[in-house]
Structure formats: C-alpha cells, structure tokens
Tab-separated table of C-alpha atoms in Angstrom:
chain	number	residue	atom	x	y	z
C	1	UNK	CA	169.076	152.889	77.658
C	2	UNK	CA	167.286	155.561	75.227
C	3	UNK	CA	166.328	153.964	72.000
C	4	UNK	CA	165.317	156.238	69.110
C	5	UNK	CA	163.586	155.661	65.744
C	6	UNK	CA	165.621	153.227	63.212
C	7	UNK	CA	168.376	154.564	60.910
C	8	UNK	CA	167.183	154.940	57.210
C	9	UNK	CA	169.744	152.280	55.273
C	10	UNK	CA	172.870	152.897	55.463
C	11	UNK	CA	175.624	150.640	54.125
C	12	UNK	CA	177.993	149.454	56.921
C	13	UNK	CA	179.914	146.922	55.671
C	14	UNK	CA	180.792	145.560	58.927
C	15	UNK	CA	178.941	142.211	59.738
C	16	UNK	CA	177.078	141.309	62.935
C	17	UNK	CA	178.973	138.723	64.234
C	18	UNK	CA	178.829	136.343	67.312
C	19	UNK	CA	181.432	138.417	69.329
C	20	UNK	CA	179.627	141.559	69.042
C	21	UNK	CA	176.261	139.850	70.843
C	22	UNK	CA	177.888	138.175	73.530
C	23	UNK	CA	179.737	142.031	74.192
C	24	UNK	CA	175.805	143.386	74.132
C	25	UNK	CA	174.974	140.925	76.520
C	26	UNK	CA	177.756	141.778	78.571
C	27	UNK	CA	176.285	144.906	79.142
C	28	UNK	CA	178.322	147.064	76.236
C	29	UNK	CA	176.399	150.241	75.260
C	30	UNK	CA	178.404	150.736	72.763
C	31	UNK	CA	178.513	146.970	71.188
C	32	UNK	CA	174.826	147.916	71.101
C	33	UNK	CA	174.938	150.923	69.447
C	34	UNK	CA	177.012	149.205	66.829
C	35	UNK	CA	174.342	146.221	66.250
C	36	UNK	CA	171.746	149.218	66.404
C	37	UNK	CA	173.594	150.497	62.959
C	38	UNK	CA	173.854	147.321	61.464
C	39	UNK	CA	170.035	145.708	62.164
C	40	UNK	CA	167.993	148.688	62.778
C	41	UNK	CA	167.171	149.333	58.890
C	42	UNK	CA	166.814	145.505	58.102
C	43	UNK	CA	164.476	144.391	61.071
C	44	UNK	CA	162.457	147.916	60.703
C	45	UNK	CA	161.680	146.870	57.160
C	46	UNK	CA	160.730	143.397	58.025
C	47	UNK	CA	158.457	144.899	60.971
C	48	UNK	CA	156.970	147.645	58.077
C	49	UNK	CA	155.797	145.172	55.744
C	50	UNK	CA	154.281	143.204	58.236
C	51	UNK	CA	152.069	145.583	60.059
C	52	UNK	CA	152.064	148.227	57.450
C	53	UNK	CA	151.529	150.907	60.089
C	54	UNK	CA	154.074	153.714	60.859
C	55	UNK	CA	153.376	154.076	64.142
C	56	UNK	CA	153.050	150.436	65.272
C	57	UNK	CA	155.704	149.350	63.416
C	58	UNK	CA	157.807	151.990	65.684
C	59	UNK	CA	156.745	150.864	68.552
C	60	UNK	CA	157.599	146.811	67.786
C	61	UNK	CA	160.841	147.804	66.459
C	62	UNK	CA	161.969	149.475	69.701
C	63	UNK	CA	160.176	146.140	71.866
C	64	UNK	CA	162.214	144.184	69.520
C	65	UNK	CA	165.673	146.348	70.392
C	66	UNK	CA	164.986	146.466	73.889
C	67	UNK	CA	164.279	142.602	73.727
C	68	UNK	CA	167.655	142.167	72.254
C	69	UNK	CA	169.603	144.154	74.343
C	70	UNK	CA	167.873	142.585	77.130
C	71	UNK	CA	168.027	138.263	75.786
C	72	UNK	CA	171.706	138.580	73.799
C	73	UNK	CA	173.035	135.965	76.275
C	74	UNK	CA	170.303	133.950	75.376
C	75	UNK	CA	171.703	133.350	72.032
C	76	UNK	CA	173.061	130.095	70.917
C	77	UNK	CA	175.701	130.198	67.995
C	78	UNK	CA	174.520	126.395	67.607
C	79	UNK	CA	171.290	127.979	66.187
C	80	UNK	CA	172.093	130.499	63.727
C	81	UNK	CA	173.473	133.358	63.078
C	82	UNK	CA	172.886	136.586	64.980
C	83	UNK	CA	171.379	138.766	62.345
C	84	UNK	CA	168.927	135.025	61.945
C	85	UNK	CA	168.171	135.025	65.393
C	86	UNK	CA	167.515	138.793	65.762
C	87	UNK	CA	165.257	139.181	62.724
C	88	UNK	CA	162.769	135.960	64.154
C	89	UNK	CA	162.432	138.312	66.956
C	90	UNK	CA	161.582	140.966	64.908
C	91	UNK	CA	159.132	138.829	62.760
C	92	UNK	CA	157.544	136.912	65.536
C	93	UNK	CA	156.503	140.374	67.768
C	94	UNK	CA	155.585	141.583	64.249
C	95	UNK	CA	152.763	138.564	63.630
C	96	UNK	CA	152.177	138.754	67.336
C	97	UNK	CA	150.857	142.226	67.516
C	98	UNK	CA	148.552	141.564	64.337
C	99	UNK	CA	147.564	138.583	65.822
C	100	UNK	CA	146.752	140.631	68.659
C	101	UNK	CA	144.759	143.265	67.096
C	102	UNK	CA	142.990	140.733	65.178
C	103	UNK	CA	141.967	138.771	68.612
C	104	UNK	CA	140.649	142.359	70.040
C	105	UNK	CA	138.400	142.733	66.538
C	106	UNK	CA	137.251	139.249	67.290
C	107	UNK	CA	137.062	139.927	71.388
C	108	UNK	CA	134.517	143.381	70.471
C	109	UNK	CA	132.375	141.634	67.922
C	110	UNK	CA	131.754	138.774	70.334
C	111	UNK	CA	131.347	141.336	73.233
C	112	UNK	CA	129.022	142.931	71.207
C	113	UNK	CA	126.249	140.245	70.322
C	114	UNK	CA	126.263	138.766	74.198
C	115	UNK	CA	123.489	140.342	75.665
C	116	UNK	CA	124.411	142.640	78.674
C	117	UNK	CA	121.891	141.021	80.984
C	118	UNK	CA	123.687	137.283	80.402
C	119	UNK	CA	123.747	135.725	83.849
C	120	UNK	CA	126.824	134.940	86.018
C	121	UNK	CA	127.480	132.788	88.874
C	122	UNK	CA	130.967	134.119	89.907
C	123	UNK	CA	131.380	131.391	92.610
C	124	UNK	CA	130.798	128.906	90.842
C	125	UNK	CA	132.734	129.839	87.825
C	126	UNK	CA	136.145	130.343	90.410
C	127	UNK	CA	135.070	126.838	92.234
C	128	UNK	CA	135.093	125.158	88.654
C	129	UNK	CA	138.576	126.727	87.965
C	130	UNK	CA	140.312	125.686	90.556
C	131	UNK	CA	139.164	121.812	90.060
C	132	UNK	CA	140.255	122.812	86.947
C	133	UNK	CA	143.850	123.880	88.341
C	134	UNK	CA	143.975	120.844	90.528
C	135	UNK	CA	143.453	118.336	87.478
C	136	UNK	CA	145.983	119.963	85.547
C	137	UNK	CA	148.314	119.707	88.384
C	138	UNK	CA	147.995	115.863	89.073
C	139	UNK	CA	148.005	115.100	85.395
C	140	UNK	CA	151.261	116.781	84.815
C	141	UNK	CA	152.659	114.481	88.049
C	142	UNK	CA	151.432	111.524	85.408
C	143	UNK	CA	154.639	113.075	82.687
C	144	UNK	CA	157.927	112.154	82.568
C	145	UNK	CA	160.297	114.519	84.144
C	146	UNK	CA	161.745	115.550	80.747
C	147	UNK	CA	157.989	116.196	79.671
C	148	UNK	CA	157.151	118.016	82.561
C	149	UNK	CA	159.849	120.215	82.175
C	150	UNK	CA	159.752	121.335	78.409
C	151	UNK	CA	156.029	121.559	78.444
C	152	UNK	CA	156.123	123.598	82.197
C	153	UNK	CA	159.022	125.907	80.674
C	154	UNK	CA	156.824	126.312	77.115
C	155	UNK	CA	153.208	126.889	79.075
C	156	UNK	CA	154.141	128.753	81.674
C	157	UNK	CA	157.464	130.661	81.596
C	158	UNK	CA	156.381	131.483	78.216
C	159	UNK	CA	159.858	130.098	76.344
C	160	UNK	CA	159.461	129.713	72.785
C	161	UNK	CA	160.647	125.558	71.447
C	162	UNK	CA	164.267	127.001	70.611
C	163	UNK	CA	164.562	128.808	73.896
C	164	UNK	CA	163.930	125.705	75.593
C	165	UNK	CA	165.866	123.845	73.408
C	166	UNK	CA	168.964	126.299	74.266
C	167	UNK	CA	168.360	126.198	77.785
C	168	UNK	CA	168.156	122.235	78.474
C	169	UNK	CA	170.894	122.220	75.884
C	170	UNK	CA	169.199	119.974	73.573
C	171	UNK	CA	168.129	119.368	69.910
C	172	UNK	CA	165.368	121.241	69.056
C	173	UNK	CA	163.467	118.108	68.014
C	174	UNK	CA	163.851	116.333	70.999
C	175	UNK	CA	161.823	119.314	72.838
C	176	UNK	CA	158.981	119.047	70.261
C	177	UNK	CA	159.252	115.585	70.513
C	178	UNK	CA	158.919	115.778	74.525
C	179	UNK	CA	156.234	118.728	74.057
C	180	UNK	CA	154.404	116.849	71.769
C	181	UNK	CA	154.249	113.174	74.052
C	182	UNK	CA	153.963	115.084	76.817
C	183	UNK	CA	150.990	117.322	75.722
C	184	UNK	CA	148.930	114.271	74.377
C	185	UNK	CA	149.399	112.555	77.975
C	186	UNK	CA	147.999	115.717	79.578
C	187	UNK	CA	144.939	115.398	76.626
C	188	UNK	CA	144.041	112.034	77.546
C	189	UNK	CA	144.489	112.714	81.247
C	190	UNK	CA	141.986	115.548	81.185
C	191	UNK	CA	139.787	113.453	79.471
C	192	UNK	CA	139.758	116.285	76.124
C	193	UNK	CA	138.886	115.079	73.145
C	194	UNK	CA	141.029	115.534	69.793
C-alpha cells in the first residue's frame, strides 16, 4: 500500500469510529483510505509541532500510517477511542525520533572526546556479556510467572504497558504493578543499586 503526503484540512464530518478500524484491520484498503481522510491532517499537525521539521515530520507521519494500517487489530475499544489511540501513536514516534536525534548529538560529542587510541579487550568484553546474559536469565527464573511475562513482553518484544495490558487482557495497572515488582526483584537479584 502507497501512502502519500497528508491531506491539508479538510472538514469531513464523518467520525472515526470503532467499526471503521476493525474493517482496516481486516485488510480494507478502502476503510483505510477513509481513516487516511479523517486523521491524516490532525496527526500531521501533532507530528509538525513536535519535530518542527518538514521533512521529518513526513517521514513519521507515513511510519505512523503504515503502523496503523499494520496494528488496527491491536486496538482495544476498552482503551479509548480510535482517533485517542491513533494520535499516541503519532505523538509517541514523534518524541521518539527527537529523542533519537538528541541521543546521536549526545552519541558524537561523546565519540568525539574518547581518544581514538583507547584500548579494547574484545574477548573479554563478549566473555563479561554473556555472564551478564546468564545472570539475567536465572534472575528472571526468581519472578513470578505473571512478572516474567509482562516484564519479558515489555523488554524484549518491545510492547508498550497498554499493549501488554491489551494482550494479557488486563488492567493497565495491574501490568505496571507486575512490571514494577517484577523489575525491583530483577534489581536486587543483580545485585544493582537504586
């Protein structure tokens, strides 16, 4: 699926509504092109005032459509509204990509005052990782399973608190609540230091 650069404003005075997400997750080209109209101006302007770059903000907004074309049967009418859920995606790649470009600043001025001659045991920096990866591994056998599995689908499946929260189908407090228990088990188990 083609996407092209967002519609200036137009006023459609039709509403995006649950039904019209669950046909774009079905597959619907032309459900999409229909939620296309209706968000494209709204989360382009949210995207616009956050990076206030043309060219960036272009690129975001069309990782944003593809991402909800792509997740629409992902989303949970228990949560919000679709236009609600939509525009977080919009915001949140939005503050990730300056967040991004601010950590590659911050990655070049570091890079910059190590000197180039700095020395580096390679073996014994991949020998400490993988203790590393073992500890990890045994503490997390020390969590509950509910623990274990909100923090494993969080860390590494990448699922954002509500995503998990949709897909164990349950309150979104309870999976910070488990993230949060289970995360200050794995602190003490490594041994780190608040």
């Amino acid at each position: 699926m083609e996407l092209v650069r967002p519609r200036t404003a137009e006023s459609v005075p039709e509403q995006v509504g649950p039904e019209l997400l669950e046909q774009v997750a079905r597959g619907d080209q032309a459900a999409f092109g229909r939620l296309y109209d209706l968000m494209s101006g709204k989360v382009f302007g949210l995207i616009r005032r956050v990076l206030r770059d043309e060219a960036q903000s272009e690129e975001v907004f069309q990782e944003v459509m593809l991402e909800v074309w792509r997740k629409a049967s992902r989303f949970d009418t228990a949560l919000g509204s679709p236009s609600a859920w939509i525009m977080t995606i919009a915001h949140r790649r939005a503050v990730d990509r300056v967040r991004s470009a601010q950590a590659a600043g911050d990655r070049d001025v570091q890079a910059a005052r190590l000197e180039v001659d700095t020395p580096f045991d390679n073996t014994s920096e991949q020998a400490a990782s993988r203790l590393e990866q073992r500890q990890v591994r045994r503490c997390l056998s020390f969590l509950t399973s509910l623990q274990r599995e909100s923090v494993l689908l969080a860390y590494y499946q990448g699922y954002t608190c509500p995503e998990v929260a949709s897909l164990l189908r349950i309150p979104l407090g309870t999976v910070k609540t488990r993230m949060r228990d289970g995360l200050i088990r794995l602190r003490d188990c490594m041994g780190v230091s608040a």
